[in-house]
PDB file of C-alpha atoms in Angstrom:
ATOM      1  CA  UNK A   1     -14.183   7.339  -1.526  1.00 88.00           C
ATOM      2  CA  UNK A   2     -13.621   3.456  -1.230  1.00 90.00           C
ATOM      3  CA  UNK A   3     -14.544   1.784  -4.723  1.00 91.00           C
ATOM      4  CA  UNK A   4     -17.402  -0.656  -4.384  1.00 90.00           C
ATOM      5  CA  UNK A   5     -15.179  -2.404  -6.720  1.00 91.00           C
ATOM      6  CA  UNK A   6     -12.689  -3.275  -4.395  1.00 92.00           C
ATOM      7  CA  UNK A   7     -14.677  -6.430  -3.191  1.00 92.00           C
ATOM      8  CA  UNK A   8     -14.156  -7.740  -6.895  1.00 94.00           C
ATOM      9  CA  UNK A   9     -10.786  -8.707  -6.400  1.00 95.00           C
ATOM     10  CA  UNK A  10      -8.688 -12.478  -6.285  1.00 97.00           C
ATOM     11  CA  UNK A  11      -7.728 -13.843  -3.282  1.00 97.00           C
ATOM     12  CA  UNK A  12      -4.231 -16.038  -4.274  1.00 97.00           C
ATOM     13  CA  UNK A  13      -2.494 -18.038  -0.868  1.00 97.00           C
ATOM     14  CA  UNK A  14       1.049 -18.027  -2.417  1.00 96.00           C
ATOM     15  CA  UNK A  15       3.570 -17.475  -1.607  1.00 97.00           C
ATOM     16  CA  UNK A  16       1.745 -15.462   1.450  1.00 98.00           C
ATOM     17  CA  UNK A  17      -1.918 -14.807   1.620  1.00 98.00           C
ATOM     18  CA  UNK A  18      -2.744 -11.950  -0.707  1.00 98.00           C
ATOM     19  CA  UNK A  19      -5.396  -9.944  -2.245  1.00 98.00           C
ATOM     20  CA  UNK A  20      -5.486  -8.176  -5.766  1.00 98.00           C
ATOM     21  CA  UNK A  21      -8.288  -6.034  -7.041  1.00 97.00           C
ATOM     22  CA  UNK A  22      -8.564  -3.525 -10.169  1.00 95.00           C
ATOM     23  CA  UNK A  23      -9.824  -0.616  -8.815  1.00 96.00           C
ATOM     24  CA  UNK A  24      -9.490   0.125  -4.836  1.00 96.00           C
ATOM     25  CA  UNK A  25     -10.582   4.327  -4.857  1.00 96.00           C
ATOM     26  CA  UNK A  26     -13.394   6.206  -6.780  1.00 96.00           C
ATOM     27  CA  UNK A  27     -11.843   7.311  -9.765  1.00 96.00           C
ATOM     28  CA  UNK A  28     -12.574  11.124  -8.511  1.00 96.00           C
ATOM     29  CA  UNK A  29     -10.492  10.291  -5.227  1.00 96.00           C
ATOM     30  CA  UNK A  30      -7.762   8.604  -7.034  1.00 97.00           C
ATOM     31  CA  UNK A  31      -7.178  11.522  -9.028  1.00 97.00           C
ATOM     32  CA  UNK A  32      -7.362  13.943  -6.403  1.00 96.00           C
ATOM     33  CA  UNK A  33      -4.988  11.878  -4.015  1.00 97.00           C
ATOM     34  CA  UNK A  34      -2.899  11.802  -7.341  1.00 97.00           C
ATOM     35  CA  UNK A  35      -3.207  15.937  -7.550  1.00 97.00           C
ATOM     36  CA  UNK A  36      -2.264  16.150  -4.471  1.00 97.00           C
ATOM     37  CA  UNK A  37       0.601  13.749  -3.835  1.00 97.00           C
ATOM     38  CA  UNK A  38       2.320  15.532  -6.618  1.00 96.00           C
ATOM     39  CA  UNK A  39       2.015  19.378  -6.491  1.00 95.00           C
ATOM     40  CA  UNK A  40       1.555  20.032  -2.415  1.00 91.00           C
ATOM     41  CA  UNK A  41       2.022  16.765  -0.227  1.00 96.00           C
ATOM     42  CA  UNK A  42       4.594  17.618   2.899  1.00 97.00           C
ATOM     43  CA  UNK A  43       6.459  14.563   2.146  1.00 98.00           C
ATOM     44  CA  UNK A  44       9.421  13.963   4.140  1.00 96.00           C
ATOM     45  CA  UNK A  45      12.141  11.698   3.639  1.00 96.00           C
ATOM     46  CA  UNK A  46      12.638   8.647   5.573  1.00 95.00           C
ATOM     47  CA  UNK A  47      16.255   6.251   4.969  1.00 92.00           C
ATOM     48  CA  UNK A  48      15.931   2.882   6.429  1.00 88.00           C
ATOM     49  CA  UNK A  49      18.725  -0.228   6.257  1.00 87.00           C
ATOM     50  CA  UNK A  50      16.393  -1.651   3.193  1.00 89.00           C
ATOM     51  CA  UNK A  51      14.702   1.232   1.718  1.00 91.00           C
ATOM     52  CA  UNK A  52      14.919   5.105   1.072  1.00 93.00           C
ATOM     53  CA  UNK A  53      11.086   6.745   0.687  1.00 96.00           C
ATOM     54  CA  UNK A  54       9.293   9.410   1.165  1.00 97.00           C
ATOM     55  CA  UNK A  55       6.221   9.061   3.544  1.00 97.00           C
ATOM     56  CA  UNK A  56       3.379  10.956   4.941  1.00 97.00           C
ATOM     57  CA  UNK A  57       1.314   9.726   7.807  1.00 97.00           C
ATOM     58  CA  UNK A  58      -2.531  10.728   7.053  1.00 96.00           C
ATOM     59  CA  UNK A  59      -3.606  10.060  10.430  1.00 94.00           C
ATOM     60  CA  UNK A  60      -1.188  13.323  11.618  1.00 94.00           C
ATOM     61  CA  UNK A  61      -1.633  15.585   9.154  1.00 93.00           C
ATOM     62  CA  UNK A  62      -4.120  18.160   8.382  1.00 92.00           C
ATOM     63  CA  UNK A  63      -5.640  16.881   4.907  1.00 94.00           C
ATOM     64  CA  UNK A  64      -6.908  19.310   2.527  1.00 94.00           C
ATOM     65  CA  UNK A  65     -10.752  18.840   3.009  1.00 92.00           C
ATOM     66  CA  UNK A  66     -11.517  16.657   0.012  1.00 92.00           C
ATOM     67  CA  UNK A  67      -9.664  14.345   0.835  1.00 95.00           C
ATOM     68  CA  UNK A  68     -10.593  13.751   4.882  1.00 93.00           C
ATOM     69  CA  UNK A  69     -13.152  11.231   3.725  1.00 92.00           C
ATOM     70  CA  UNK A  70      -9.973   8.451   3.633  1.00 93.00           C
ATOM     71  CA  UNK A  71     -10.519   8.848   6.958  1.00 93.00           C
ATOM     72  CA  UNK A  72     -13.969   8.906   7.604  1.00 92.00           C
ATOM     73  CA  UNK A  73     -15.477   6.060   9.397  1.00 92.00           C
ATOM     74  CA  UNK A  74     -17.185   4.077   6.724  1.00 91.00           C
ATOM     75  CA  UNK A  75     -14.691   3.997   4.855  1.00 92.00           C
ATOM     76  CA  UNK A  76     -12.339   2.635   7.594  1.00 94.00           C
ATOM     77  CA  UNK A  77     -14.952   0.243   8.135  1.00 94.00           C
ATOM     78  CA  UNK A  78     -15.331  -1.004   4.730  1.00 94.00           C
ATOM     79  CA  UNK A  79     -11.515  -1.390   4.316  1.00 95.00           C
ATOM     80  CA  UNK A  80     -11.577  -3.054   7.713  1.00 96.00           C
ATOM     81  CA  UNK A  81     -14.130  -5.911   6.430  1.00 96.00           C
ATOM     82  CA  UNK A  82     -12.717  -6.379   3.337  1.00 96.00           C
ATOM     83  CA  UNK A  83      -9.396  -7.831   5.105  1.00 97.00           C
ATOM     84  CA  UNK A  84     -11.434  -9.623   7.685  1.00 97.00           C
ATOM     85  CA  UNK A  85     -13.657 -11.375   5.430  1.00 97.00           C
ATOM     86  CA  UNK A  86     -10.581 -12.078   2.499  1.00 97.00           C
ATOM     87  CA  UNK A  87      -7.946 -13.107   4.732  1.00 98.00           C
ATOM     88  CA  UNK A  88     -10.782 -14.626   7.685  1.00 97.00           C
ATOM     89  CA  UNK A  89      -9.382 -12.594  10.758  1.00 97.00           C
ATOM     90  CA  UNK A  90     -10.727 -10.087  13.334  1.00 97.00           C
ATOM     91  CA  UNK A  91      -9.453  -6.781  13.420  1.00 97.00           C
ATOM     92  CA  UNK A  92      -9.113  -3.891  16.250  1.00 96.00           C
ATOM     93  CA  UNK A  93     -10.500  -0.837  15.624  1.00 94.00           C
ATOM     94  CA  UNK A  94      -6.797   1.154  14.915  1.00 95.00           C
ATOM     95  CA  UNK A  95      -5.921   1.932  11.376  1.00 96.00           C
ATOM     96  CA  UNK A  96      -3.126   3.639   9.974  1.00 97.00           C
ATOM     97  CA  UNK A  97      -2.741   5.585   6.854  1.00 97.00           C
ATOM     98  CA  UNK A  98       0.558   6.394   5.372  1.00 97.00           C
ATOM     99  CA  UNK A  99       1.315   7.320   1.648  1.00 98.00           C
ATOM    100  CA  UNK A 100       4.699   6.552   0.578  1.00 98.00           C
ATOM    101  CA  UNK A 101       6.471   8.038  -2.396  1.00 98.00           C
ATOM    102  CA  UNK A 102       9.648   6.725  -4.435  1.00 98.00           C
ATOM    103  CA  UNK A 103      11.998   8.529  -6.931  1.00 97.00           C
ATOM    104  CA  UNK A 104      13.886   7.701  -9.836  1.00 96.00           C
ATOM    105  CA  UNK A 105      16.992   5.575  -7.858  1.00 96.00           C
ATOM    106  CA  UNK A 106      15.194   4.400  -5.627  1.00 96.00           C
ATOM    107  CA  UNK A 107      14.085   0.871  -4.313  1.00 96.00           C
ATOM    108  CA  UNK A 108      13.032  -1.227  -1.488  1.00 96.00           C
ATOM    109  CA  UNK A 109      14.667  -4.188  -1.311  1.00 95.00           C
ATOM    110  CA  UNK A 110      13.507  -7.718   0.078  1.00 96.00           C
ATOM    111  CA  UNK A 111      11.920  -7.633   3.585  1.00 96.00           C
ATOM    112  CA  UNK A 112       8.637  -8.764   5.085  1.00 95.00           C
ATOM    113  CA  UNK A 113       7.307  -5.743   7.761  1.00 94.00           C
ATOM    114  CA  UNK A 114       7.053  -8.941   9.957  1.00 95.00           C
ATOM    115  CA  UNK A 115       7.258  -7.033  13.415  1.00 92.00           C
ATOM    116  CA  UNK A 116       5.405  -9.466  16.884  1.00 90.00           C
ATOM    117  CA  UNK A 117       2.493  -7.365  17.865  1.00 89.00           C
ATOM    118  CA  UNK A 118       2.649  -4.909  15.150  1.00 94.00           C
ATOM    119  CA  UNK A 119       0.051  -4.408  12.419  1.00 96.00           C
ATOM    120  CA  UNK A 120      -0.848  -7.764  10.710  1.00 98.00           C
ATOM    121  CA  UNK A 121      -2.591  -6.752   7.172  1.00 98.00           C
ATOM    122  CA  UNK A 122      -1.825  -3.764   5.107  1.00 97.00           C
ATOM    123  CA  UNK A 123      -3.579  -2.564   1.632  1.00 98.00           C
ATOM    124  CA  UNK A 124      -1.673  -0.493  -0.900  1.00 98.00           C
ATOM    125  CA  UNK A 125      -3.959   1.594  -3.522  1.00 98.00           C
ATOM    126  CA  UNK A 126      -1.234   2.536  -6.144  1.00 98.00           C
ATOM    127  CA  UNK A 127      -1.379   6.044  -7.726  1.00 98.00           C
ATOM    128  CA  UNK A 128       0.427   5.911 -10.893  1.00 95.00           C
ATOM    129  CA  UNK A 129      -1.496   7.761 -14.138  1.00 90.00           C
ATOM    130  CA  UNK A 130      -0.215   6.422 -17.338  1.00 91.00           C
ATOM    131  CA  UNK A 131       2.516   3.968 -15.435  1.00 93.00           C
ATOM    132  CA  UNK A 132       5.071   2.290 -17.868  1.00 93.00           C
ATOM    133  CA  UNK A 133       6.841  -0.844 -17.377  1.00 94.00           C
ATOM    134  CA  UNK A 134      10.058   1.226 -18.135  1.00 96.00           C
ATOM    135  CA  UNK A 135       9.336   3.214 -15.315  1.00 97.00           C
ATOM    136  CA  UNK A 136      10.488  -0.044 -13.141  1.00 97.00           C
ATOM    137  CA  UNK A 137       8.678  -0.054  -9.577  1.00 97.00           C
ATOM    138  CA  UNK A 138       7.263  -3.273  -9.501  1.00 98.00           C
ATOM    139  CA  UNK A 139       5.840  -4.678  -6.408  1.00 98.00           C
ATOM    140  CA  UNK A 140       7.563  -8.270  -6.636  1.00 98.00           C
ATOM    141  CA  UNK A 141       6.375 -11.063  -4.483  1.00 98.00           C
ATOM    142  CA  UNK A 142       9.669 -14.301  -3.241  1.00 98.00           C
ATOM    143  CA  UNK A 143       8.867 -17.369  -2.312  1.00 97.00           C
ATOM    144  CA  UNK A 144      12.124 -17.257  -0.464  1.00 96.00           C
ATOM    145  CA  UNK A 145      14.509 -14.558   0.529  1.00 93.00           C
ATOM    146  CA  UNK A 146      16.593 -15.091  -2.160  1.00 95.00           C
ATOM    147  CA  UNK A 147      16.072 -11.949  -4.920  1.00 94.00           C
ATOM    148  CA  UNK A 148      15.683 -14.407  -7.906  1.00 96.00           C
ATOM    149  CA  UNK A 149      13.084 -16.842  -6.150  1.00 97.00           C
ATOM    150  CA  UNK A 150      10.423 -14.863  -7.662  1.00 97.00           C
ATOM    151  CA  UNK A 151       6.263 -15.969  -7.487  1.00 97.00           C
ATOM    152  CA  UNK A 152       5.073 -12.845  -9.408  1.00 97.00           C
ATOM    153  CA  UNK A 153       5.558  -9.128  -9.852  1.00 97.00           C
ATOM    154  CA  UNK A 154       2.677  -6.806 -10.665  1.00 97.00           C
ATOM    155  CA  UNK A 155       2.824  -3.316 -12.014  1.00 96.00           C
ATOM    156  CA  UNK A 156       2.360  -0.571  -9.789  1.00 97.00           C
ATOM    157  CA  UNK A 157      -1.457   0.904 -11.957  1.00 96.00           C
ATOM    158  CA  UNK A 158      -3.341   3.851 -11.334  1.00 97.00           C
ATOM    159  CA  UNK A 159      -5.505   2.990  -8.493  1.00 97.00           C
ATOM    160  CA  UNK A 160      -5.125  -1.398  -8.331  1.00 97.00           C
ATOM    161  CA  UNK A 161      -5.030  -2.419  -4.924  1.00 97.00           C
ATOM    162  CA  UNK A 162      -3.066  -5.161  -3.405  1.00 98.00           C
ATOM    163  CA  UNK A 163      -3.985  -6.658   0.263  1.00 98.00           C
ATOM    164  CA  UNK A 164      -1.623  -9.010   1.988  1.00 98.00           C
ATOM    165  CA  UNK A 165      -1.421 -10.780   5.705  1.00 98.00           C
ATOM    166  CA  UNK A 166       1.968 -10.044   7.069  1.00 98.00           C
ATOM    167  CA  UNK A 167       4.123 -12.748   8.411  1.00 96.00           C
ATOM    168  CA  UNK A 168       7.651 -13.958   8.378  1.00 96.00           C
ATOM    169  CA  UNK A 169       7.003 -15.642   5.201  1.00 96.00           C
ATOM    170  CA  UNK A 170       5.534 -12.016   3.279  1.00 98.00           C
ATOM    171  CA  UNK A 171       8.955 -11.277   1.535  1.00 98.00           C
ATOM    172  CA  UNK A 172       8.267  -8.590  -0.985  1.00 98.00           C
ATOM    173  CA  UNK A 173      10.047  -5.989  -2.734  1.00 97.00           C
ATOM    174  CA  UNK A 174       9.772  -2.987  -5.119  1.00 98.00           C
ATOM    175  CA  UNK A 175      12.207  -3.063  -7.572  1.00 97.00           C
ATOM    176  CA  UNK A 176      14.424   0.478  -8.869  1.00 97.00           C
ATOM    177  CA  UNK A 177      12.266   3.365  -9.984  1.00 97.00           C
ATOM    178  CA  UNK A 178      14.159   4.210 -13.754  1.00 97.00           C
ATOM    179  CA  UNK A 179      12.336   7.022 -14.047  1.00 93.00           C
ATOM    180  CA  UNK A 180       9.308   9.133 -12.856  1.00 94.00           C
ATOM    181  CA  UNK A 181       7.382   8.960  -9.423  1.00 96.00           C
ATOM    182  CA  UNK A 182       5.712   6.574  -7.492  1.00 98.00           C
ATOM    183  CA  UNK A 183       2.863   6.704  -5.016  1.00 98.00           C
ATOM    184  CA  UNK A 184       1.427   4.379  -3.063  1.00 98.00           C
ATOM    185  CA  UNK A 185      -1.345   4.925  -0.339  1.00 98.00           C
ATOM    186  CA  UNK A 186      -0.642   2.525   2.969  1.00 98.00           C
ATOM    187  CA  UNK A 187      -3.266   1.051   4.704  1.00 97.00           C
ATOM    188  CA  UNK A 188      -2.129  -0.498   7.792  1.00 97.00           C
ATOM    189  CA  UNK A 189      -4.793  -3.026  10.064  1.00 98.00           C
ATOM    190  CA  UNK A 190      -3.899  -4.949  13.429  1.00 97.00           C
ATOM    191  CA  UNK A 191      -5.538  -8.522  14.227  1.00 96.00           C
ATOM    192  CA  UNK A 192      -6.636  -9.022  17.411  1.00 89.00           C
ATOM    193  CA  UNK A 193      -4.034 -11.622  19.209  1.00 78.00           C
TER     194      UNK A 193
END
């Protein structure tokens, strides 16, 4: 279900330590995680001080059978050494697997998910067929917390995957959705301290 491809990405250290690869799912698991997300996820709302998203937690839910493997143990494990070898770290066994949605309106403004003995790393896999830059929703990257100290923005594409370490310093943002849906699988890691 993991891409072999995944391990091909580009490790970049600013403005935080991050990861960027083409391709982070099978294309077959992409599309079905796709399928699904859009015609029989239970997503359910969740409205925040920075953010208003739709999320489902994978880890609680009972996943239509092709798509358990996410959470099948190689898998974990492979996503698991990809972060410790990229970023150089050594990770407990927990995992957590969200999938968050956003809808035309909506954004998620500058913060960081810097929380003391929370999770550490996270991996998004965007799921976005035929994504236009018109659409908005780009994952934007500050060097400070000011919203036009920008270091780069990428495009949410079908199945790219973006890994980051999380730290005061990991200010990011996803600018307004103008128009269709977007979906974003959440993999969340925790370093041991």
């Amino acid at each position: 279900m993991i891409s072999p491809e995944i391990s091909n990405g580009t490790f970049c250290s600013s403005p935080f330590q991050h990861y960027i690869a083409s391709k982070g799912l099978t294309e077959h698991a992409a599309a079905s995680f796709l399928d699904w997300f859009q015609n029989g996820a239970p997503w359910h709302l969740v409205e925040a001080d920075f953010y208003e998203q739709y999320e489902l937690n994978l880890c609680e839910i009972d996943l239509p059978n092709h798509l358990k493997l996410i959470r099948d143990k190689e898998n974990l494990s492979h996503m698991r050494s990809l972060i410790e070898s990229t970023f150089s770290v050594t990770l407990t066994d927990r995992v957590d697997l969200t999938a968050h949605k956003l809808l035309q309106g909506q954004t998620i403004r500058i913060h960081n998910d810097f929380i003391p003995g929370a999770e550490t790393h996270r991996i998004l896999i965007q799921l976005n067929s035929g994504w236009s830059d018109n659409n908005g929703g780009l994952l934007i990257f500050f060097n400070s917390d000011n919203p036009t100290d920008i270091n780069r923005a990428l495009r949410p594409l079908h199945n790219s995957c973006v890994a980051f370490a999380i730290g005061p310093n990991s200010l990011h943002a996803v600018s307004t959705i103008s128009a269709s849906e977007r979906y974003t699988l959440v993999c969340s890691f925790y370093e041991y301290r």
